[in-house]
Amino acid sequence: MRSFGADTRMPTVAAVLDLIRERRTVSRVELAEATGMTQATMTHAVRKLMAMGFVHEVGKARSSNGMPRRLVELVPEASYQVGIQFDRYTAVGVVIDLAGATVVRRDLPGAGDRHPEEVLLEYAGAVDTMLDAASIPREKVLGIGLATHGPQDRGKGVLLTPQPSPDWREFPLAARLQEATGLPVALENDATAAGIGVQAKADAASNFAVVFMSGGIGAGVIIDGHPYRGATSNGVELGHISVEARGPRCACGNRGCLDMISGPAGVTGQAMRNRSLISRLGLGKDTLTDFLAIGRAAASGDAEAEVLIDTSKQHLAIATITLVNLFDVGRVVLAGAAFAEFGDVYLDALQEDLDESVFMRHVHSVQVRLAENPADAPAVGAAMVVLRDLLESPGEFPTPAT
Amino acid sequence: MRSFGADTRMPTVAAVLDLIRERRTVSRVELAEATGMTQATMTHAVRKLMAMGFVHEVGKARSSNGMPRRLVELVPEASYQVGIQFDRYTAVGVVIDLAGATVVRRDLPGAGDRHPEEVLLEYAGAVDTMLDAASIPREKVLGIGLATHGPQDRGKGVLLTPQPSPDWREFPLAARLQEATGLPVALENDATAAGIGVQAKADAASNFAVVFMSGGIGAGVIIDGHPYRGATSNGVELGHISVEARGPRCACGNRGCLDMISGPAGVTGQAMRNRSLISRLGLGKDTLTDFLAIGRAAASGDAEAEVLIDTSKQHLAIATITLVNLFDVGRVVLAGAAFAEFGDVYLDALQEDLDESVFMRHVHSVQVRLAENPADAPAVGAAMVVLRDLLESPGEFPTPAT
DNA sequence: CTCTTATTATTAAGCCACTAAATTTAACGT
DNA sequence: ACGTTAAATTTAGTGGCTTAATAATAAGAG
């Protein structure tokens, strides 16, 4: 059955808000040009946003003659959104303002082997701490975006995967966090969130893919400004595509999965078979920490570590070429904790391989970039989801008086 | 720059027309339920379609009490659309009626090494022949859909690829065919067209991928009823993803491309290195003919041919798993001339591998099917594109008098 | 200083696609 | 004949946009 009801188009006010954030200072005329709508419509959209207190006029543009353009800007402190991204090994919490700027950030402990209830209560506490630290009044906080790995039911706010432990499957993540904090909670795939987080930045394209590496590998595709969500609203499972046809079986059932070869678990697993490497780098902590240690060693010339990272790079390049060939995007952005420290090492390798292997490269080039803040992008993106949801569901805000 | 103007939503009349075709005989109440819109809206939509002559009332449903539902049906002969799909080796022309039924079909010669002008003139002649054969009046023909391989600019109606020969690049395909026939022409990617063609059939899902194999391998993804088109409106380049990390370089720049291993060119290329196979199967004709001969031989127990086809199957399965993992679709449909004869051999292998390797299989199953008419699906889909374009662009038809 | 010109912003009127609610139509049972 | 029930239609709106007219604002010309 086809679904007709859901209108995937971004409502005008939301689009205008995004544009104002993107351009920082902008006139109504420019907004009209950028959206393809009329100036009259921009008058209305800007008026709505002003009535919400989200934007204000900040002056006039110089012009040779004629009425000068009146410039509008966001009022960053008009609202705040919380974003939390976590997986087994690591977690990041942020509070962003309306302009998308990170006001507070905290590294948080990953979920580890704990029960979801315990983890959520810790994060709920972190939300309080962060808001207090920046002395942000609760009524200005629109909600919390929660970015996690794996298949999920965004509507219900639950994970569909039994990882890290069976307790997580169907556990009411969104509902419990909402209860514990008193704030609305939206669930989002971490790689997709990273895509949204990257999109919020200044020179963001509207067609790109994020390759996300933290505990595992995933991808988020933003196409024509909208996140791609398959049939069941999930992320793009880049980590479980085969990059070694005769590779070992992965727990997912597939052979030679990218995650097993290029991901932190795969690289660390390889390293743990090498005694000298273990003692030299002091391995044996959690997977991500070990992976970062290996990466640092490779960057500073450790030959054995280099071999491991090279393998990881090469296979990630294969997968990224596949991703680009299938989705036909013009840019790839690297994000996630695993890229935070030496993402540029991966970047160069990817760019080189893409330049010679992407099918569409003669029609358009494909650029690889590192996210502005690789480790925070998913949390920031999750926080942005809150705002988007709000603006896309009509009637949440009082319509301004005419 | 983000684009806001384009509304990706299918207009109501188009959606209603599709539903009527899908259900054959249907009441306004059912249409309202299926679309999620009100009965009043269905009254209007059906009235418009009746004013166009596209649907008519055919009777009333029995009901215990209350006003009986008035049933509407398509008027199949209200309009006709032409579809032509071609590549280097093969081509198919069809005329379909409004109900999507194939009224005429013709096998046509592929483009071969000829100049585009010559090929187009031949196809233009075929259009005339087909329309005459079914004695279809010209004014009832809405237009021609042209499905071809490779990167293309659908807006301009030109190919962006210099294949089969450099003459094709930027050659005004749509414009010239339009001139030669006097009918509007829409260009479409062949794999995407196959998706649209499959979708038109009775039990079509709204989320699926088509794996298309004719001269080469491609894919079309239909998500939420709409074809996925990347940043540059192209198909999903399944044929050029790597399925053998250390495989030979392909002309596209990538290594171990699916097309080189599983595609007709790859399989035939392998076969041509085997003298006994060549003479036994009488190879040496064009690539697709040879491939079909090898497939038939494998099906009837030729051991050497079986090895080749098995390799092809296995690697196609790897690529299909990748496709499903990345796009998260619930169904895969096989289409294209190469599957027309022994597609079921591929189907079983794919289903088996997908069942044990797709990441989301615990959340939802993935079914593999053969298209109803594998060889014709792209041409039929191309023909449907004409109708869609017409209904989605407003003001093409006179608004019915109230 | 006033008038013209160029440009931007706002308002007014209206269109389009849809909805909600009231009304009409068509069958049935008593 | 009369009520009951359900479907279809009409009516009157609504929301989000457009076009076209109008108002505001500044630079430069005279």
PDB file of C-alpha atoms (C1' of nucleotides) in Angstrom, chain B residues 12 37-38 40-41 48 60 62 64 66-68, chain C residues 16-21 24-29:
ATOM      1  CA  THR B  12      -4.011  13.500  -5.756  1.00  0.00           C
ATOM      2  CA  MET B  37      -8.118  11.766   2.280  1.00  0.00           C
ATOM      3  CA  THR B  38     -11.792  12.540   2.593  1.00  0.00           C
ATOM      4  CA  ALA B  40     -15.266  14.772  -0.729  1.00  0.00           C
ATOM      5  CA  THR B  41     -11.797  14.914  -2.191  1.00  0.00           C
ATOM      6  CA  LYS B  48     -11.795  15.232 -12.892  1.00  0.00           C
ATOM      7  CA  LYS B  60     -23.032  -0.429  -7.769  1.00  0.00           C
ATOM      8  CA  ARG B  62     -24.432  -4.750  -3.188  1.00  0.00           C
ATOM      9  CA  SER B  64     -27.427  -4.574   3.056  1.00  0.00           C
ATOM     10  CA  GLY B  66     -27.715   2.488   2.787  1.00  0.00           C
ATOM     11  CA  MET B  67     -26.727   3.951  -0.531  1.00  0.00           C
ATOM     12  CA  PRO B  68     -24.695   1.369  -2.414  1.00  0.00           C
TER      13      PRO B  68
ATOM     14  C1'  DC C  16      -5.852  25.673  -5.311  1.00  0.00           C
ATOM     15  C1'  DA C  17      -6.291  21.571  -2.933  1.00  0.00           C
ATOM     16  C1'  DC C  18      -7.955  20.062   0.630  1.00  0.00           C
ATOM     17  C1'  DT C  19     -11.272  19.472   4.947  1.00  0.00           C
ATOM     18  C1'  DA C  20     -15.517  19.381   7.967  1.00  0.00           C
ATOM     19  C1'  DA C  21     -20.134  19.500   8.219  1.00  0.00           C
ATOM     20  C1'  DT C  24     -29.011  14.939  -0.904  1.00  0.00           C
ATOM     21  C1'  DT C  25     -29.459  10.422  -2.939  1.00  0.00           C
ATOM     22  C1'  DA C  26     -30.391   5.595  -2.936  1.00  0.00           C
ATOM     23  C1'  DA C  27     -31.265   1.475  -1.273  1.00  0.00           C
ATOM     24  C1'  DC C  28     -33.457  -1.448   2.484  1.00  0.00           C
ATOM     25  C1'  DG C  29     -36.916  -3.055   6.203  1.00  0.00           C
TER      26       DG C  29
END
